[in-house]
Coordinates of C-alpha atoms and ligand atoms in Angstrom, one line a residue:
M1 CA -12.6 -25.1 10.2
T2 CA -8.6 -25.2 10.4
E3 CA -7.1 -27.3 12.2
K4 CA -6.4 -26.8 15.9
L5 CA -3.2 -24.5 17.2
A6 CA -0.6 -25.6 19.8
H7 CA -1.5 -23.1 22.9
T8 CA 1.7 -23.9 24.4
P9 CA 4.9 -22.4 23.1
P10 CA 7.6 -25.2 21.9
A11 CA 10.4 -25.5 24.5
A12 CA 13.1 -23.7 22.1
P13 CA 11.4 -21.8 18.7
A14 CA 13.5 -23.1 16.3
R15 CA 13.1 -19.6 14.5
G16 CA 13.5 -17.3 17.9
P17 CA 16.2 -15.0 18.5
R18 CA 20.1 -16.4 18.3
G19 CA 22.0 -13.2 19.4
L20 CA 23.6 -10.5 17.8
I21 CA 26.2 -10.8 15.3
F22 CA 28.7 -9.4 17.6
E23 CA 28.1 -12.5 20.0
I24 CA 28.4 -15.2 17.8
G25 CA 32.3 -16.1 16.0
A26 CA 35.3 -15.8 17.4
P27 CA 38.5 -13.1 16.8
E28 CA 40.0 -14.9 14.6
S29 CA 37.1 -15.6 12.4
R30 CA 37.1 -13.8 9.0
C31 CA 35.2 -13.6 6.0
V32 CA 37.6 -12.1 3.7
E33 CA 41.8 -12.7 3.8
P34 CA 43.6 -9.5 2.4
P35 CA 46.3 -10.4 -0.2
A36 CA 49.6 -9.6 0.8
L37 CA 51.0 -6.1 1.3
D38 CA 52.6 -5.4 -1.8
V39 CA 53.1 -1.4 -1.9
P40 CA 55.7 0.6 1.2
E41 CA 54.0 1.1 4.3
V42 CA 52.9 3.9 5.6
D43 CA 51.8 5.6 8.8
L44 CA 48.4 6.2 8.4
D45 CA 47.8 8.8 11.5
E46 CA 50.9 10.9 9.6
V47 CA 48.9 10.7 6.4
L48 CA 45.7 11.7 8.1
G49 CA 47.1 14.5 10.0
G50 CA 46.7 13.0 13.0
A51 CA 43.2 12.2 12.4
A52 CA 43.4 8.5 12.5
R53 CA 41.6 6.8 15.3
V54 CA 43.5 5.3 18.8
E55 CA 41.4 2.5 19.1
P56 CA 40.3 -0.1 16.7
P57 CA 36.5 -0.4 16.2
V58 CA 34.5 -2.9 17.6
L59 CA 33.7 -5.0 14.5
P60 CA 32.0 -8.5 14.4
H61 CA 34.5 -11.5 13.7
V62 CA 32.3 -14.1 12.0
T63 CA 33.4 -16.4 9.2
E64 CA 31.3 -16.2 5.5
V65 CA 29.2 -19.3 6.9
E66 CA 28.0 -17.6 9.8
I67 CA 27.0 -14.6 8.5
A68 CA 25.3 -16.5 5.9
R69 CA 23.9 -18.5 8.3
H70 CA 23.1 -15.4 10.6
Y71 CA 21.0 -13.3 8.1
S72 CA 19.1 -16.1 6.6
H73 CA 17.8 -16.8 10.4
L74 CA 17.3 -13.2 10.8
A75 CA 15.2 -13.2 7.5
S76 CA 13.5 -16.3 8.5
M77 CA 12.3 -14.8 11.7
N78 CA 10.6 -11.7 9.7
F79 CA 7.0 -11.8 7.5
G80 CA 6.7 -10.5 4.4
V81 CA 5.0 -10.8 1.4
D82 CA 7.0 -13.5 0.2
S83 CA 6.1 -15.5 3.6
G84 CA 2.5 -15.4 3.4
S85 CA -0.5 -13.0 2.9
Y86 CA -0.4 -9.6 4.2
P87 CA -3.7 -7.8 4.2
L88 CA -2.3 -4.5 5.5
G89 CA -5.1 -2.6 4.8
S90 CA -4.6 0.9 3.0
C91 CA -0.5 -0.5 2.4
T92 CA -1.5 -2.1 -0.4
M93 CA 1.0 -5.2 0.7
K94 CA 1.1 -7.4 -2.7
Y95 CA 3.3 -9.4 -4.9
N96 CA 6.0 -7.5 -6.7
P97 CA 7.1 -9.4 -9.5
R98 CA 10.7 -10.4 -9.7
V99 CA 11.0 -9.5 -13.6
N100 CA 11.0 -5.8 -11.7
E101 CA 13.8 -6.1 -9.6
D102 CA 16.0 -7.7 -12.7
A103 CA 14.8 -4.2 -14.8
C104 CA 15.8 -1.8 -12.0
R105 CA 19.4 -3.3 -11.2
M106 CA 20.5 -3.6 -14.9
A107 CA 23.9 -1.6 -14.8
G108 CA 22.7 0.6 -17.0
F109 CA 20.1 2.0 -15.0
S110 CA 21.6 1.4 -11.0
G111 CA 24.7 3.1 -12.0
L112 CA 24.0 6.3 -13.0
H113 CA 24.9 9.7 -11.0
P114 CA 22.4 12.7 -10.7
A115 CA 25.1 15.0 -12.4
Q116 CA 25.6 13.4 -15.6
P117 CA 25.5 15.4 -18.8
V118 CA 22.0 14.6 -20.4
E119 CA 23.4 13.2 -23.5
T120 CA 24.8 10.2 -21.5
V121 CA 21.3 9.4 -19.7
Q122 CA 18.4 9.6 -22.5
G123 CA 17.3 6.4 -21.7
A124 CA 16.6 7.3 -18.2
L125 CA 15.2 10.4 -19.4
E126 CA 13.0 8.9 -21.9
L127 CA 11.5 6.2 -19.4
M128 CA 10.9 8.9 -16.9
V129 CA 8.7 10.8 -19.7
G130 CA 7.3 7.6 -20.6
L131 CA 6.5 6.8 -17.1
A132 CA 4.9 10.4 -16.8
E133 CA 2.9 10.1 -19.7
A134 CA 1.3 6.8 -18.5
L135 CA 0.5 8.3 -15.2
A136 CA -1.2 11.3 -16.8
E137 CA -3.2 9.0 -18.8
V138 CA -4.2 6.8 -15.7
S139 CA -5.2 9.5 -13.5
G140 CA -6.6 12.3 -16.3
L141 CA -4.5 14.8 -15.0
P142 CA -1.5 16.4 -17.5
G143 CA 1.4 17.4 -15.3
V144 CA 3.8 14.7 -13.7
T145 CA 5.9 15.2 -10.9
L146 CA 7.8 12.0 -10.1
Q147 CA 10.2 13.9 -7.6
P148 CA 8.5 13.1 -4.4
A149 CA 10.1 10.5 -2.2
A150 CA 6.5 8.9 -0.8
G151 CA 2.8 9.2 -0.7
A152 CA 2.8 12.3 2.2
H153 CA 6.2 14.0 0.2
G154 CA 3.4 13.9 -3.0
E155 CA 0.5 15.5 -0.4
L156 CA 3.4 18.0 0.5
T157 CA 4.4 19.2 -2.6
A158 CA 0.7 19.4 -4.4
L159 CA -0.2 21.7 -1.4
M160 CA 2.7 23.8 -1.9
A161 CA 1.8 24.4 -5.4
F162 CA -2.1 25.0 -4.6
R163 CA -0.4 28.0 -2.0
A164 CA 1.6 29.2 -4.8
Y165 CA -1.3 29.0 -7.5
H166 CA -3.5 31.0 -4.9
A167 CA -1.1 33.5 -4.1
D168 CA -0.1 34.3 -7.8
R169 CA -4.4 35.2 -7.8
G170 CA -3.3 37.6 -4.6
D171 CA -5.9 34.9 -2.6
V172 CA -4.4 34.4 0.8
R173 CA -6.5 31.3 1.9
K174 CA -6.3 29.4 5.8
R175 CA -7.9 26.1 5.7
V176 CA -8.0 22.9 4.4
L177 CA -10.6 20.4 4.7
I178 CA -10.4 16.6 5.5
P179 CA -12.8 13.9 6.0
D180 CA -12.5 12.2 9.3
S181 CA -11.7 8.6 7.8
A182 CA -8.4 10.6 6.1
H183 CA -4.8 9.1 6.7
G184 CA -3.0 10.7 9.2
T185 CA -0.5 12.0 7.0
N186 CA -3.1 14.4 5.3
P187 CA -3.7 16.4 8.4
A188 CA 0.0 16.5 9.2
T189 CA 0.8 17.9 5.4
V190 CA -1.8 21.0 6.0
T191 CA 0.2 21.5 9.1
M192 CA 3.1 21.2 7.3
C193 CA 2.2 23.4 4.7
G194 CA 1.2 26.5 7.4
Y195 CA -2.8 26.0 7.2
E196 CA -5.2 24.7 9.1
T197 CA -7.3 21.6 9.2
V198 CA -11.3 21.6 8.9
T199 CA -12.3 17.7 9.6
I200 CA -15.4 16.9 8.0
P201 CA -17.5 13.8 9.6
S202 CA -18.5 10.8 7.6
D203 CA -22.2 10.2 7.0
A204 CA -24.2 7.3 8.2
T205 CA -23.0 5.6 4.6
G206 CA -19.2 5.8 5.0
G207 CA -19.3 9.0 2.8
V208 CA -18.2 12.3 3.3
D209 CA -21.1 14.6 4.7
M210 CA -22.4 16.6 2.1
A211 CA -24.1 19.0 4.6
A212 CA -21.2 19.5 6.8
L213 CA -19.0 20.3 3.8
H214 CA -20.7 22.8 2.6
A215 CA -21.4 24.8 5.2
A216 CA -17.5 24.6 6.0
L217 CA -16.6 25.8 2.0
D218 CA -15.9 29.6 2.0
T219 CA -13.3 31.5 0.5
D220 CA -11.0 30.9 3.4
V221 CA -10.6 27.4 2.2
A222 CA -7.6 26.6 -0.3
A223 CA -7.9 22.9 -0.7
V224 CA -10.2 19.5 0.2
M225 CA -8.0 17.0 0.6
L226 CA -9.8 13.5 -0.6
T227 CA -9.5 9.7 -0.3
N228 CA -11.1 8.2 -3.4
P229 CA -11.9 5.1 -2.9
N230 CA -11.8 6.1 0.9
T231 CA -9.9 4.7 3.8
L232 CA -13.4 2.6 4.7
G233 CA -13.1 1.0 1.4
L234 CA -15.8 2.8 -0.1
F235 CA -16.3 4.7 -3.2
E236 CA -16.9 8.7 -2.8
R237 CA -21.0 8.6 -4.3
N238 CA -21.0 12.5 -3.8
I239 CA -18.1 12.9 -6.1
I240 CA -19.0 15.4 -8.9
E241 CA -21.1 17.1 -6.6
I242 CA -17.9 17.6 -4.1
T243 CA -15.7 18.7 -6.2
R244 CA -18.2 21.6 -7.8
A245 CA -18.9 22.9 -4.8
V246 CA -15.1 23.1 -3.9
H247 CA -14.5 24.7 -7.2
D248 CA -17.6 27.7 -6.8
V249 CA -15.9 28.7 -3.7
G250 CA -12.6 29.3 -5.7
A251 CA -10.8 26.1 -3.7
L252 CA -8.9 23.3 -5.1
A253 CA -9.6 19.7 -4.9
Y254 CA -6.9 17.3 -4.0
C255 CA -7.3 13.5 -4.0
D256 CA -5.0 11.3 -1.8
G257 CA -4.8 8.4 -4.5
A258 CA -2.8 6.0 -2.7
N259 CA -5.3 4.0 -3.3
L260 CA -5.4 3.7 -7.0
N261 CA -5.1 0.3 -7.7
A262 CA -8.7 0.2 -6.8
I263 CA -9.8 2.6 -9.6
M264 CA -6.8 2.4 -12.4
G265 CA -8.2 1.7 -15.6
V266 CA -11.5 2.1 -14.8
T267 CA -12.3 5.6 -13.7
R268 CA -9.9 8.8 -13.5
P269 CA -9.7 11.2 -10.7
G270 CA -9.3 14.1 -13.1
D271 CA -12.8 13.4 -14.9
A272 CA -13.9 13.5 -11.5
G273 CA -13.0 17.0 -11.2
F274 CA -9.7 17.0 -9.0
D275 CA -6.8 19.1 -9.6
A276 CA -4.3 17.2 -7.8
L277 CA -3.7 13.5 -7.3
H278 CA -0.3 12.0 -5.9
I279 CA 0.1 8.2 -6.4
N280 CA 2.0 5.8 -4.4
L281 CA 4.2 3.7 -6.8
H282 CA 5.8 1.6 -4.1
K283 CA 1.6 0.7 -3.1
T284 CA 0.2 0.4 -6.5
F285 CA 3.0 -0.1 -9.0
S286 CA 4.8 -3.0 -7.2
T287 CA 7.7 -1.8 -5.3
P288 CA 8.5 -3.7 -2.1
H289 CA 7.8 -1.3 0.9
G290 CA 7.3 -1.3 4.5
G291 CA 10.0 -0.8 7.2
G292 CA 11.2 2.8 5.4
G293 CA 12.6 1.4 2.0
P294 CA 12.6 3.9 -0.8
G295 CA 9.0 4.8 -2.5
A296 CA 7.9 7.5 -4.6
G297 CA 5.0 9.5 -4.6
P298 CA 4.4 11.4 -8.0
V299 CA 1.8 14.0 -8.2
C300 CA -0.3 14.5 -11.2
V301 CA -1.8 18.2 -11.7
T302 CA -4.4 19.6 -14.2
E303 CA -2.5 21.9 -17.0
E304 CA -3.4 25.2 -15.2
L305 CA -1.3 23.7 -11.8
A306 CA 1.6 22.4 -14.1
P307 CA 3.8 25.3 -13.7
Y308 CA 3.7 25.3 -10.1
L309 CA 5.5 21.9 -10.0
P310 CA 9.0 21.2 -8.6
G311 CA 11.9 21.1 -11.4
P312 CA 13.2 20.1 -13.1
L313 CA 11.0 17.6 -15.1
P314 CA 12.1 15.6 -17.7
V315 CA 10.8 16.5 -20.8
L316 CA 11.2 15.6 -24.9
R317 CA 13.0 18.7 -26.9
P318 CA 11.2 19.3 -30.1
D319 CA 14.6 18.5 -31.5
G320 CA 14.0 15.3 -30.0
V321 CA 16.7 15.2 -27.1
Y322 CA 15.6 14.2 -23.6
D323 CA 16.0 16.7 -21.3
W324 CA 15.4 18.8 -17.9
Q325 CA 13.0 21.6 -17.9
V326 CA 12.2 23.9 -14.8
P327 CA 8.4 24.8 -14.9
A328 CA 7.7 28.4 -15.4
R329 CA 6.4 29.2 -11.7
S330 CA 8.0 26.4 -10.2
I331 CA 8.2 25.9 -6.5
G332 CA 11.8 24.5 -6.9
R333 CA 13.1 21.1 -5.8
I334 CA 11.6 19.2 -3.7
R335 CA 14.4 16.1 -3.4
A336 CA 17.5 15.9 -4.2
G337 CA 18.2 14.1 -7.4
Y338 CA 14.9 13.5 -9.5
G339 CA 13.3 11.2 -7.3
N340 CA 13.5 7.8 -6.2
F341 CA 15.0 6.4 -9.7
G342 CA 14.8 2.8 -9.0
V343 CA 11.1 2.8 -8.1
L344 CA 10.4 4.7 -11.3
V345 CA 12.3 1.9 -13.1
R346 CA 10.0 -0.9 -11.2
A347 CA 6.9 1.1 -11.9
Y348 CA 7.8 1.9 -15.7
A349 CA 8.3 -2.5 -16.4
Y350 CA 5.0 -2.8 -14.4
V351 CA 2.8 -0.2 -16.5
R352 CA 4.5 -1.7 -20.1
A353 CA 4.3 -5.6 -18.8
L354 CA 0.8 -4.9 -17.7
G355 CA -0.8 -2.7 -20.4
A356 CA -4.1 -0.4 -20.1
E357 CA -6.1 -3.9 -19.9
G358 CA -3.8 -5.2 -17.7
L359 CA -3.7 -2.3 -15.3
A360 CA -7.8 -2.7 -15.2
E361 CA -7.7 -6.3 -14.6
A362 CA -5.7 -5.9 -11.6
S363 CA -8.0 -3.3 -10.1
E364 CA -10.9 -5.0 -11.2
Q365 CA -9.3 -8.6 -9.2
A366 CA -8.6 -6.1 -6.0
V367 CA -12.0 -5.2 -6.0
L368 CA -13.5 -8.7 -6.4
S369 CA -10.7 -10.3 -3.8
A370 CA -11.6 -7.8 -1.1
N371 CA -15.8 -8.6 -1.1
Y372 CA -15.5 -12.0 -1.5
L373 CA -13.6 -11.9 1.5
K374 CA -16.2 -9.7 3.0
E375 CA -19.6 -11.9 2.1
R376 CA -16.9 -14.7 3.6
L377 CA -16.4 -13.0 6.8
R378 CA -19.6 -11.0 7.5
G379 CA -21.4 -13.8 9.7
A380 CA -18.4 -14.0 11.9
F381 CA -17.7 -10.1 12.8
E382 CA -19.6 -7.1 12.9
L383 CA -19.5 -4.9 8.8
A384 CA -18.9 -1.5 9.8
Y385 CA -20.8 -0.1 6.2
D386 CA -22.5 -2.8 4.6
R387 CA -21.7 -1.6 0.9
T388 CA -20.3 -2.8 -1.8
C389 CA -16.4 -2.5 -1.1
M390 CA -13.6 -1.7 -3.6
H391 CA -10.0 -2.3 -2.6
E392 CA -10.4 -3.0 1.1
F393 CA -13.2 -2.9 3.7
V394 CA -13.8 -2.8 7.3
L395 CA -14.5 -5.2 9.9
S396 CA -15.1 -4.5 13.5
G397 CA -14.2 -7.0 16.6
S398 CA -16.6 -5.0 18.8
R399 CA -19.1 -7.9 19.6
Q400 CA -16.0 -9.9 20.3
K401 CA -14.9 -7.6 22.8
R402 CA -18.4 -6.8 23.8
E403 CA -19.4 -10.5 24.6
H404 CA -16.3 -12.1 25.2
G405 CA -13.9 -9.7 26.6
V406 CA -11.5 -10.3 23.4
R407 CA -10.3 -7.3 21.6
T408 CA -9.2 -6.3 18.2
L409 CA -5.3 -6.3 19.1
D410 CA -5.9 -10.3 20.3
I411 CA -7.5 -11.3 16.8
A412 CA -4.5 -9.9 15.4
K413 CA -1.8 -11.4 17.5
R414 CA -3.8 -14.8 16.8
L415 CA -3.8 -14.6 13.3
L416 CA -0.1 -14.9 13.3
D417 CA -0.4 -18.4 14.7
H418 CA -2.3 -19.2 11.4
G419 CA 0.8 -17.9 9.4
F420 CA -0.8 -15.0 8.0
H421 CA 0.2 -11.0 8.6
P422 CA -2.7 -9.6 10.5
P423 CA -4.7 -6.5 8.7
T424 CA -4.8 -2.8 9.6
V425 CA -6.3 -2.3 13.5
Y426 CA -7.5 0.3 15.2
F427 CA -8.0 2.4 11.6
P428 CA -9.5 3.9 10.6
L429 CA -10.3 5.6 14.0
I430 CA -14.1 6.3 13.3
V431 CA -14.8 2.7 13.4
E432 CA -14.9 1.1 16.8
E433 CA -11.9 -2.1 16.8
A434 CA -11.8 -1.7 13.4
L435 CA -9.9 -4.7 11.4
M436 CA -8.9 -3.1 7.9
I437 CA -8.4 -5.8 5.5
E438 CA -7.0 -5.6 1.8
P439 CA -6.9 -8.8 0.2
T440 CA -4.9 -7.2 -3.0
E441 CA -5.0 -8.7 -6.3
T442 CA -2.4 -11.1 -6.3
E443 CA -3.7 -13.9 -3.7
S444 CA -5.3 -16.6 -5.2
L445 CA -8.8 -17.8 -4.2
A446 CA -7.6 -20.7 -2.4
E447 CA -5.0 -18.5 -0.4
L448 CA -8.2 -16.1 0.2
D449 CA -10.5 -19.0 1.6
R450 CA -7.6 -19.6 4.1
F451 CA -7.2 -16.5 5.3
A452 CA -11.3 -16.2 5.6
D453 CA -11.1 -19.7 7.5
A454 CA -8.3 -18.1 9.9
L455 CA -10.6 -15.5 10.9
I456 CA -13.9 -17.7 11.4
A457 CA -12.2 -20.2 13.9
I458 CA -10.3 -17.4 15.5
A459 CA -14.1 -15.9 16.0
E460 CA -15.1 -19.2 17.1
E461 CA -12.4 -19.4 19.4
A462 CA -13.1 -16.2 20.9
A463 CA -16.2 -17.2 21.8
A464 CA -15.0 -20.6 23.5
D465 CA -11.9 -20.3 24.7
P466 CA -11.3 -16.3 24.8
D467 CA -8.2 -16.7 26.8
A468 CA -6.2 -18.6 24.3
V469 CA -6.7 -15.6 21.8
R470 CA -6.0 -13.0 24.8
S471 CA -2.6 -14.9 25.2
A472 CA -1.6 -15.5 21.6
P473 CA 0.4 -15.3 19.9
F474 CA 2.0 -19.0 20.4
T475 CA 4.3 -20.0 17.7
T476 CA 6.1 -16.5 16.3
P477 CA 9.7 -15.7 17.6
V478 CA 8.8 -13.2 20.1
R479 CA 5.5 -12.9 21.7
R480 CA 3.9 -9.8 22.3
V481 CA 5.8 -7.1 23.2
D482 CA 5.6 -4.3 25.0
E483 CA 5.1 -1.4 22.5
A484 CA 4.4 1.1 24.9
R485 CA 7.8 0.8 26.2
A486 CA 9.4 -0.2 22.8
A487 CA 8.0 3.3 21.4
R488 CA 8.6 5.4 24.8
T489 CA 12.2 4.2 25.9
P490 CA 13.6 2.3 22.9
D491 CA 16.7 0.6 23.5
L492 CA 18.7 -0.2 20.5
R493 CA 22.3 0.6 20.6
Y494 CA 24.5 -2.3 21.3
D495 CA 27.0 -1.9 24.0
P496 CA 29.8 -3.9 23.8
A497 CA 31.0 -3.8 27.3
R498 CA 27.5 -5.2 28.7
Ligands
PLP1 C1 0.1 5.1 2.7 C2 -1.0 6.4 2.3 C3 -0.5 7.4 2.5 C4 1.2 7.4 2.9 O1 2.1 7.2 2.1 P1 3.4 7.4 2.4 O2 4.0 6.5 1.0 O3 3.6 5.8 3.4 O4 3.7 8.4 2.8 C5 -1.2 8.6 2.6 N1 -2.7 8.2 2.4 C6 -3.3 7.5 2.1 C7 -4.8 6.8 2.1 C8 -2.4 5.8 1.8 O5 -2.6 4.3 2.2

């Protein structure tokens, strides 16, 4: 049992909102004093041909100490991986080693321009080729593009390559099969690519329903998109049978590899018969993410599909010079520049620091942590699928809802009072009142225990004092927000006159 938490909010939460930057400071306040003018004064409006603005812009007027405190305060109201554990299932919110940040900020990397001649960017190209080789090794798929900017972007890239591959065989196919446990980006990608999604149900053990899969497979199917391990945190037991059946009808097998942190260095999607895979570097290979920051979703493919990859690709020419090359049947460029290079540098630093053994150990640790938490929590909550899990597992809050009228959303909010970011909730959709927990390999045993203790305490509180759980959180800068109104009528503009 953890200590009982306060039910009443503090009179004035010290971490509460303190106003916008426009509302602090004074007209005469400045961070910087420009030096006195030592060149002839010009009329800006004349220089700009009458295009200078008429009214001065509304800018905040603050001193350096005010701006420092303002942003430090905002940061302290936020919750991030550096504030506490963040077991957001499927998102892999793990600790990102600082050394990777140092590496990507080195001037020789951060100051590059995409249009620089190749002779001046040999080091950057060498890094990209080295990273592509490492990802080929990890995935078991030799063709690699680093261009896609996110996992979903990688999915689209691969499906476009699939379509080009089928088209080259004079094969027009219409449908893509996706299990009902898939991430929402999978069907969205299918639709964007002009295909039709067919949903395949899961069986009682959380795997693909094989009878339904076989029934849906025909020569109109372009591809099957599978996540392995799937979003229930379960390794697909029939994976070889699935990829074989897909190939038997001339379709291609796609693996959503966003959950690669469960298997890297242990088993390879290429060896299981997949034709293509995307990898979320910002999840598995330690780039800070969330809030829409830059990511990278490299795609690895078989030799047969490599000619369709987006170009240009970084290559080592036979004369030892690194260069760009466009694959023979390329689908073209899918992103400006060559990808989010800073993310690639972090991933390269991470791979080189851990090595093959370290990557395997990271996966093993992630799986061990998830299974440990699952065993500690199985008494307090219903377990959606009672199997050994991979890097994450799914609990259900349906007992709490049924017996005490406490919903999963309430449990998630109450966790905030215990100092934890809540897990993913209400996903995957096939589990009622789902709580999807991914502890990651970077949390210590003590921290895993603290998290389990908090969830068990909340389960006990749901029975003893359900109102307290339903009214949580009590200690956060902002309490419950009206999420529907925030989504439907967002008020994001600052009006100085208001
Ligand atoms: C995160 C995730 C994605 C999407 O990745 P983005 O980088 O957010 O586009 C796709 N599939 C799965 C299983 C994921 O966890």
